[in-house]
Short mmCIF file of C-alpha atoms and ligand atoms in Angstrom, two decimals:
data_model
loop_
_atom_site.label_atom_id
_atom_site.label_comp_id
_atom_site.label_asym_id
_atom_site.label_seq_id
_atom_site.Cartn_x
_atom_site.Cartn_y
_atom_site.Cartn_z
CA UNK A 132 -97.00 -68.18 -169.27
CA UNK A 133 -95.33 -65.64 -171.52
CA UNK A 134 -93.61 -62.67 -169.95
CA UNK A 135 -94.06 -58.96 -170.53
CA UNK A 136 -91.70 -56.27 -169.25
CA UNK A 137 -91.53 -52.51 -169.46
CA UNK A 138 -90.27 -49.49 -167.55
CA UNK A 139 -90.25 -45.71 -167.44
CA UNK A 140 -87.49 -43.33 -166.36
CA UNK A 141 -88.34 -41.17 -163.34
CA UNK A 142 -86.86 -38.11 -165.03
CA UNK A 143 -89.72 -35.68 -165.25
CA UNK A 144 -93.41 -35.25 -164.67
CA UNK A 145 -95.34 -37.99 -166.47
CA UNK A 146 -97.27 -36.72 -169.47
CA UNK A 147 -100.41 -37.73 -171.26
CA UNK A 148 -98.01 -39.02 -173.97
CA UNK A 149 -96.41 -41.42 -171.46
CA UNK A 150 -99.86 -42.50 -170.37
CA UNK A 151 -101.26 -43.16 -173.84
CA UNK A 152 -98.06 -44.58 -175.34
CA UNK A 153 -97.10 -46.78 -172.42
CA UNK A 154 -98.77 -46.64 -169.00
CA UNK A 155 -102.34 -47.11 -170.15
CA UNK A 156 -101.37 -50.39 -171.79
CA UNK A 157 -99.37 -51.89 -168.94
CA UNK A 158 -102.35 -53.24 -166.94
CA UNK A 159 -103.67 -55.05 -170.01
CA UNK A 160 -100.62 -57.27 -169.96
CA UNK A 161 -101.06 -58.37 -166.35
CA UNK A 162 -104.12 -60.37 -167.36
CA UNK A 163 -102.41 -62.46 -170.03
CA UNK A 164 -98.73 -62.34 -169.18
CA UNK A 165 -96.43 -62.68 -166.25
CA UNK A 166 -95.93 -58.95 -165.99
CA UNK A 167 -92.83 -57.04 -164.84
CA UNK A 168 -92.93 -53.24 -164.60
CA UNK A 169 -90.06 -51.29 -163.16
CA UNK A 170 -88.76 -47.79 -162.57
CA UNK A 171 -85.64 -47.18 -164.67
CA UNK A 172 -83.91 -45.11 -162.01
CA UNK A 173 -80.38 -45.94 -163.19
CA UNK A 174 -81.36 -44.75 -166.65
CA UNK A 175 -82.50 -41.49 -165.04
CA UNK A 176 -78.85 -40.71 -164.25
CA UNK A 177 -77.85 -40.57 -167.92
CA UNK A 178 -78.57 -36.82 -167.88
CA UNK A 179 -77.89 -34.56 -164.87
CA UNK A 180 -80.71 -34.75 -162.31
CA UNK A 181 -81.20 -33.33 -158.81
CA UNK A 182 -81.01 -36.14 -156.19
CA UNK A 183 -84.08 -35.07 -154.19
CA UNK A 184 -86.05 -34.62 -157.37
CA UNK A 185 -85.08 -38.12 -158.50
CA UNK A 186 -86.15 -39.64 -155.18
CA UNK A 187 -89.53 -37.92 -155.12
CA UNK A 188 -90.16 -38.67 -158.74
CA UNK A 189 -89.40 -42.35 -158.23
CA UNK A 190 -92.01 -42.60 -155.47
CA UNK A 191 -94.50 -40.65 -157.59
CA UNK A 192 -93.96 -42.93 -160.56
CA UNK A 193 -94.68 -46.06 -158.52
CA UNK A 194 -97.82 -44.41 -157.10
CA UNK A 195 -98.89 -43.56 -160.64
CA UNK A 196 -98.27 -47.13 -161.80
CA UNK A 197 -100.69 -48.26 -159.12
CA UNK A 198 -103.16 -45.44 -159.80
CA UNK A 199 -103.24 -46.39 -163.49
CA UNK A 200 -104.34 -49.92 -162.68
CA UNK A 201 -101.27 -52.04 -162.06
CA UNK A 202 -102.12 -54.60 -159.41
CA UNK A 203 -99.14 -55.70 -157.28
CA UNK A 204 -100.73 -59.14 -156.94
CA UNK A 205 -100.57 -59.59 -160.71
CA UNK A 206 -97.55 -57.47 -161.67
CA UNK A 207 -94.06 -57.43 -160.19
CA UNK A 208 -93.35 -53.73 -159.64
CA UNK A 209 -89.77 -52.85 -158.72
CA UNK A 210 -86.86 -50.44 -158.93
CA UNK A 211 -84.08 -51.19 -161.41
CA UNK A 212 -81.50 -50.21 -158.77
CA UNK A 213 -82.95 -52.70 -156.25
CA UNK A 214 -81.93 -55.62 -158.44
CA UNK A 215 -78.14 -55.47 -158.82
CA UNK A 216 -78.29 -58.10 -161.57
CA UNK A 217 -79.22 -55.28 -164.00
CA UNK A 218 -75.82 -53.68 -163.54
CA UNK A 219 -74.01 -57.01 -163.54
CA UNK A 220 -75.58 -58.19 -166.78
CA UNK A 221 -74.99 -54.72 -168.24
CA UNK A 222 -71.25 -55.12 -167.72
CA UNK A 223 -71.25 -58.39 -169.63
CA UNK A 224 -73.56 -57.28 -172.44
CA UNK A 225 -71.58 -54.13 -173.21
CA UNK A 226 -69.08 -56.39 -174.94
CA UNK A 227 -71.64 -57.64 -177.43
CA UNK A 228 -72.97 -54.31 -178.69
CA UNK A 229 -70.90 -52.16 -181.01
CA UNK A 230 -70.09 -48.47 -180.81
CA UNK A 231 -71.23 -48.01 -184.41
CA UNK A 232 -74.74 -49.30 -183.74
CA UNK A 233 -75.05 -47.39 -180.46
CA UNK A 234 -74.05 -44.14 -182.18
CA UNK A 235 -76.86 -44.62 -184.71
CA UNK A 236 -79.61 -44.64 -182.06
CA UNK A 237 -82.02 -41.76 -182.67
CA UNK A 238 -82.51 -41.04 -178.99
CA UNK A 239 -78.75 -40.76 -178.44
CA UNK A 240 -78.38 -38.47 -181.44
CA UNK A 241 -81.25 -36.22 -180.30
CA UNK A 242 -80.15 -36.00 -176.68
CA UNK A 243 -76.42 -35.63 -177.28
CA UNK A 244 -76.98 -32.89 -179.86
CA UNK A 245 -78.27 -30.65 -177.07
CA UNK A 246 -75.18 -31.17 -174.88
CA UNK A 247 -71.70 -29.68 -174.82
CA UNK A 248 -69.93 -32.03 -177.23
CA UNK A 249 -67.04 -32.53 -174.79
CA UNK A 250 -69.34 -33.58 -171.98
CA UNK A 251 -71.52 -36.34 -173.36
CA UNK A 252 -71.76 -38.99 -170.64
CA UNK A 253 -70.74 -42.56 -171.40
CA UNK A 254 -73.99 -43.69 -169.74
CA UNK A 255 -76.07 -41.77 -172.26
CA UNK A 256 -74.20 -43.47 -175.10
CA UNK A 257 -74.50 -46.90 -173.49
CA UNK A 258 -78.16 -46.37 -172.48
CA UNK A 259 -79.46 -49.17 -174.75
CA UNK A 260 -77.02 -51.70 -173.27
CA UNK A 261 -78.61 -51.35 -169.84
CA UNK A 262 -82.00 -51.48 -171.50
CA UNK A 263 -81.04 -54.82 -173.08
CA UNK A 264 -80.03 -56.09 -169.63
CA UNK A 265 -83.44 -54.99 -168.26
CA UNK A 266 -85.29 -56.93 -170.93
CA UNK A 267 -83.13 -60.04 -171.11
CA UNK A 268 -82.83 -60.69 -167.36
CA UNK A 269 -86.54 -61.52 -167.34
CA UNK A 270 -86.56 -63.29 -170.72
CA UNK A 271 -89.42 -61.01 -171.74
CA UNK A 272 -91.41 -62.19 -174.76
CA UNK A 273 -93.04 -58.79 -175.24
CA UNK A 274 -92.00 -55.23 -174.39
CA UNK A 275 -94.83 -52.67 -174.53
CA UNK A 276 -93.39 -49.23 -175.37
CA UNK A 277 -94.17 -46.04 -177.28
CA UNK A 278 -92.82 -45.54 -180.80
CA UNK A 279 -89.62 -43.80 -179.68
CA UNK A 280 -88.38 -46.87 -177.79
CA UNK A 281 -88.97 -49.35 -180.58
CA UNK A 282 -85.50 -48.86 -182.00
CA UNK A 283 -83.92 -49.85 -178.68
CA UNK A 284 -85.93 -53.06 -178.56
CA UNK A 285 -84.89 -53.81 -182.16
CA UNK A 286 -81.29 -53.38 -181.09
CA UNK A 287 -81.93 -55.83 -178.27
CA UNK A 288 -83.24 -58.32 -180.83
CA UNK A 289 -79.96 -58.02 -182.74
CA UNK A 290 -78.07 -58.65 -179.54
CA UNK A 291 -80.11 -61.78 -178.76
CA UNK A 292 -79.38 -63.15 -182.20
CA UNK A 293 -75.67 -62.33 -181.90
CA UNK A 294 -75.32 -63.79 -178.40
CA UNK A 295 -77.30 -66.97 -179.00
CA UNK A 296 -75.41 -67.59 -182.25
CA UNK A 297 -72.03 -67.01 -180.63
CA UNK A 298 -72.68 -69.58 -177.90
CA UNK A 299 -74.82 -71.80 -180.07
CA UNK A 300 -77.53 -71.95 -177.37
CA UNK A 301 -80.91 -70.34 -176.75
CA UNK A 302 -79.64 -68.29 -173.81
CA UNK A 303 -81.95 -65.33 -174.35
CA UNK A 304 -85.58 -65.18 -175.48
CA UNK A 305 -86.23 -62.98 -178.53
CA UNK A 306 -88.28 -59.97 -177.31
CA UNK A 307 -91.02 -58.37 -179.39
CA UNK A 308 -91.75 -54.62 -179.09
CA UNK A 309 -95.48 -53.94 -178.73
CA UNK A 310 -96.39 -50.44 -179.85
CA UNK A 311 -100.01 -49.29 -179.42
CA UNK A 312 -102.01 -49.01 -182.64
CA UNK A 313 -103.49 -45.72 -181.54
CA UNK A 314 -101.33 -43.17 -179.74
CA UNK A 315 -97.80 -44.53 -180.05
CA UNK A 316 -96.61 -40.97 -180.55
CA UNK A 317 -98.60 -38.17 -178.96
CA UNK A 318 -97.47 -34.73 -180.10
CA UNK A 319 -97.04 -31.44 -178.24
CA UNK A 320 -100.20 -29.33 -178.01
CA UNK A 321 -98.30 -26.14 -178.77
CA UNK A 322 -96.28 -27.59 -181.66
CA UNK A 323 -97.92 -30.72 -183.04
CA UNK A 324 -94.89 -31.48 -185.20
CA UNK A 325 -92.88 -32.23 -182.03
CA UNK A 326 -93.29 -35.20 -179.66
CA UNK A 327 -94.97 -34.46 -176.33
CA UNK A 328 -92.01 -34.85 -173.99
CA UNK A 329 -91.49 -34.26 -170.30
CA UNK A 330 -89.80 -30.88 -170.78
CA UNK A 331 -92.26 -28.66 -172.61
CA UNK A 332 -94.55 -26.87 -170.14
CA UNK A 333 -96.77 -25.27 -172.77
CA UNK A 334 -97.33 -28.25 -175.00
CA UNK A 335 -97.51 -30.94 -172.36
CA UNK A 336 -100.35 -32.29 -170.31
CA UNK A 337 -99.09 -33.76 -167.06
CA UNK A 338 -100.87 -36.54 -165.20
CA UNK A 339 -100.60 -34.61 -161.94
CA UNK A 340 -101.54 -31.24 -163.41
CA UNK A 341 -104.38 -29.06 -162.19
CA UNK A 342 -107.52 -29.93 -164.16
CA UNK A 343 -108.35 -26.30 -165.04
CA UNK A 344 -104.91 -25.83 -166.50
CA UNK A 345 -105.33 -29.01 -168.59
CA UNK A 346 -108.59 -27.71 -169.97
CA UNK A 347 -106.98 -24.39 -170.90
CA UNK A 348 -104.12 -26.08 -172.70
CA UNK A 349 -106.46 -28.21 -174.79
CA UNK A 350 -108.69 -25.26 -175.66
CA UNK A 351 -105.58 -23.33 -176.74
CA UNK A 352 -103.95 -26.24 -178.59
CA UNK A 353 -102.51 -25.28 -181.95
CA UNK A 354 -104.87 -26.33 -184.71
CA UNK A 355 -104.94 -25.88 -188.44
CA UNK A 356 -106.96 -24.03 -191.03
CA UNK A 357 -110.36 -25.39 -191.94
CA UNK A 358 -113.18 -26.76 -189.86
CA UNK A 359 -113.36 -30.50 -190.58
CA UNK A 360 -112.37 -32.99 -187.93
CA UNK A 361 -110.29 -35.30 -190.11
CA UNK A 362 -107.15 -37.31 -189.47
CA UNK A 363 -104.49 -35.91 -191.79
CA UNK A 364 -101.08 -35.87 -190.14
CA UNK A 365 -99.39 -33.87 -192.92
CA UNK A 366 -101.89 -31.05 -193.35
CA UNK A 367 -103.73 -31.13 -190.03
CA UNK A 368 -101.18 -32.20 -187.42
CA UNK A 369 -102.96 -30.42 -184.55
CA UNK A 370 -106.42 -31.86 -185.20
CA UNK A 371 -104.92 -35.28 -185.91
CA UNK A 372 -103.13 -35.28 -182.57
CA UNK A 373 -106.30 -34.35 -180.65
CA UNK A 374 -108.25 -37.02 -182.55
CA UNK A 375 -105.59 -39.55 -181.63
CA UNK A 376 -105.81 -38.58 -177.95
CA UNK A 377 -109.60 -38.87 -178.05
CA UNK A 378 -109.57 -42.23 -179.83
CA UNK A 379 -107.02 -43.72 -177.49
CA UNK A 380 -108.79 -42.62 -174.31
CA UNK A 381 -112.12 -43.87 -175.67
CA UNK A 382 -110.51 -47.14 -176.79
CA UNK A 383 -111.75 -46.72 -180.35
CA UNK A 384 -109.99 -46.47 -183.71
CA UNK A 385 -109.15 -43.12 -185.31
CA UNK A 386 -111.74 -43.86 -188.03
CA UNK A 387 -114.41 -44.34 -185.38
CA UNK A 388 -113.37 -41.05 -183.78
CA UNK A 389 -113.65 -39.28 -187.16
CA UNK A 390 -117.09 -40.77 -187.63
CA UNK A 391 -118.12 -39.53 -184.18
CA UNK A 392 -117.13 -35.95 -185.12
CA UNK A 393 -118.36 -35.99 -188.71
CA UNK A 394 -121.09 -33.43 -188.04
CA UNK A 395 -118.94 -31.23 -185.85
CA UNK A 396 -117.55 -28.28 -187.78
CA UNK A 397 -116.36 -26.11 -184.96
CA UNK A 398 -112.90 -26.71 -183.56
CA UNK A 399 -114.03 -25.18 -180.24
CA UNK A 400 -116.75 -27.79 -179.76
CA UNK A 401 -114.38 -30.57 -180.77
CA UNK A 402 -111.74 -29.40 -178.30
CA UNK A 403 -114.32 -29.21 -175.50
CA UNK A 404 -115.20 -32.84 -176.01
CA UNK A 405 -111.55 -33.89 -176.13
CA UNK A 406 -110.88 -31.90 -172.95
CA UNK A 407 -113.77 -33.58 -171.17
CA UNK A 408 -112.45 -37.09 -171.95
CA UNK A 409 -108.91 -36.16 -170.92
CA UNK A 410 -110.10 -34.59 -167.66
CA UNK A 411 -112.32 -37.54 -166.88
CA UNK A 412 -109.38 -39.94 -167.30
CA UNK A 413 -106.85 -37.82 -165.45
CA UNK A 414 -109.12 -36.92 -162.54
CA UNK A 415 -109.72 -40.62 -161.83
CA UNK A 416 -105.97 -41.24 -161.85
CA UNK A 417 -105.35 -38.27 -159.56
CA UNK A 418 -107.95 -39.42 -157.03
CA UNK A 419 -106.32 -42.83 -156.77
CA UNK A 420 -102.84 -41.31 -156.69
CA UNK A 421 -103.76 -39.04 -153.76
CA UNK A 422 -104.87 -42.02 -151.68
CA UNK A 423 -101.76 -44.05 -152.52
CA UNK A 424 -99.15 -41.34 -151.99
CA UNK A 425 -100.39 -40.65 -148.46
CA UNK A 426 -100.03 -44.33 -147.49
CA UNK A 427 -97.13 -46.78 -147.14
CA UNK A 428 -98.20 -48.74 -150.16
CA UNK A 429 -95.33 -47.65 -152.43
CA UNK A 430 -92.64 -48.92 -150.05
CA UNK A 431 -94.48 -52.17 -149.38
CA UNK A 432 -94.96 -52.86 -153.08
CA UNK A 433 -91.31 -52.10 -153.89
CA UNK A 434 -90.00 -54.37 -151.14
CA UNK A 435 -92.05 -57.31 -152.32
CA UNK A 436 -91.34 -56.51 -156.00
CA UNK A 437 -87.56 -56.43 -155.50
CA UNK A 438 -87.64 -59.91 -153.96
CA UNK A 439 -89.70 -61.39 -156.79
CA UNK A 440 -87.67 -59.69 -159.52
CA UNK A 441 -84.37 -60.75 -158.00
CA UNK A 442 -85.46 -64.36 -157.86
CA UNK A 443 -85.94 -64.36 -161.64
CA UNK A 444 -83.01 -62.12 -162.56
CA UNK A 445 -80.43 -64.05 -160.53
CA UNK A 446 -81.17 -67.28 -162.41
CA UNK A 447 -80.67 -65.59 -165.79
CA UNK A 448 -77.49 -63.86 -164.69
CA UNK A 449 -75.97 -67.08 -163.44
CA UNK A 450 -76.81 -68.83 -166.67
CA UNK A 451 -75.14 -66.07 -168.68
CA UNK A 452 -72.06 -66.04 -166.44
CA UNK A 453 -71.74 -69.77 -166.84
CA UNK A 454 -72.16 -69.52 -170.60
CA UNK A 455 -69.44 -66.94 -171.10
CA UNK A 456 -67.01 -68.84 -168.86
CA UNK A 457 -66.99 -67.06 -165.53
CA UNK A 458 -65.18 -69.44 -163.15
CA UNK A 459 -67.15 -71.09 -160.37
CA UNK A 460 -70.65 -70.35 -161.73
P1 LIG B 59 -89.79 -41.86 -171.11
O1 LIG B 59 -90.58 -40.66 -170.77
O2 LIG B 59 -88.79 -41.58 -172.19
O3 LIG B 59 -89.23 -42.60 -169.94
O4 LIG B 59 -90.83 -42.85 -171.78
C1 LIG B 59 -91.63 -43.76 -171.08
C2 LIG B 59 -92.58 -44.47 -172.04
O5 LIG B 59 -93.53 -43.52 -172.56
C3 LIG B 59 -91.89 -45.09 -173.26
O6 LIG B 59 -92.52 -46.32 -173.56
C4 LIG B 59 -92.12 -44.08 -174.35
O7 LIG B 59 -92.13 -44.67 -175.63
C5 LIG B 59 -93.52 -43.55 -173.99
N1 LIG B 59 -93.71 -42.16 -174.47
C6 LIG B 59 -93.00 -41.07 -174.10
N2 LIG B 59 -93.45 -39.96 -174.74
C7 LIG B 59 -94.47 -40.37 -175.54
C8 LIG B 59 -95.36 -39.70 -176.46
N3 LIG B 59 -95.29 -38.39 -176.68
N4 LIG B 59 -96.30 -40.43 -177.11
C9 LIG B 59 -96.39 -41.76 -176.89
N5 LIG B 59 -95.60 -42.46 -176.05
C10 LIG B 59 -94.65 -41.78 -175.36
N1 LIG B 60 -85.79 -46.44 -172.20
C1 LIG B 60 -87.13 -46.43 -171.73
C2 LIG B 60 -87.69 -45.01 -171.85
O1 LIG B 60 -86.99 -44.06 -171.88
C3 LIG B 60 -87.23 -46.91 -170.32
C4 LIG B 60 -86.71 -48.29 -170.22
C5 LIG B 60 -85.52 -48.67 -169.64
C6 LIG B 60 -87.33 -49.47 -170.73
N2 LIG B 60 -85.39 -50.01 -169.75
C7 LIG B 60 -86.46 -50.54 -170.40
C8 LIG B 60 -88.52 -49.71 -171.41
C9 LIG B 60 -86.75 -51.86 -170.77
C10 LIG B 60 -88.80 -51.04 -171.76
C11 LIG B 60 -87.93 -52.08 -171.45
O2 LIG B 60 -88.85 -44.87 -171.89
#
């Protein structure tokens, strides 16, 4: 059976962008693949974060994984930090990625630009190395991610080629990024030219947000001149973003969504319908989340997940250690 692997950093409140670009698709893979989904808690340390906040957010993220349909009997759900092989493989792989290619990563450029230039953490720079370790430990064939993570998976592909060529052996499996056709990049509701990210209160919709507040944000979302509901990213970024959200949550194409709204010429009516689909989706997730977070399920799932993940990761690590010449392996 082919393997699928993905993860999310527990760095902020999960958004509708995270859901549509990543989370919503994770359960689909558990039917056809051997599925590994983890919490990238070591990656969360690449920018300063409050320890209590990180702990709570980690638990919340696992509860949300389960609330969004991941089944622990079909998917191995675990914490990156529970499987020490991630850090061990990271320290080997860092020698096979180059500073030049790491410095060209868009995410590094964006994030480091906002920091004091004398205080850019090494971990932020080396972020994609750890991400390669995450993917390669499980020999993942596919990696479902949103658009912004595609570049990191491409880098991982270069590494696989480099490593396998160097040792003249198929040590690592070549991973394929899988980016959703609809909704790989959901934009901010207040500024639809910017990505919806975890740090923009006005433009974000959070999965654990009050439903009234979600409705308000959608009704107030920045739109464009005109009255047609058409997908046109250049001239109608706001309407296009809402159409994308609608299409993704309804599991239809953007063309089908346009067709659905072809007789609607009032943005207010359009937004009401988008809001109703978003609220329907999110309220179901919240109901499940509330049940899970008040139980012991998260801890039970993580304990079992760590065992299963470690069993796979330790075999890969040993094979790599042996390949590069670590004595006694
Ligand atoms: P992060 O929040 O950076 O940990 O991202 C977790 C996952 O959500 C990754 O697969 C991202 O590509 C995806 N993601 C984050 N923001 C968005 C967005 N605005 N639209 C679509 N996917 C997103
Ligand atoms: N970098 C990803 C993000 O910010 C999270 C992540 C870490 C990841 N390791 C991964 C995603 C491996 C897929 C595969 O969203």
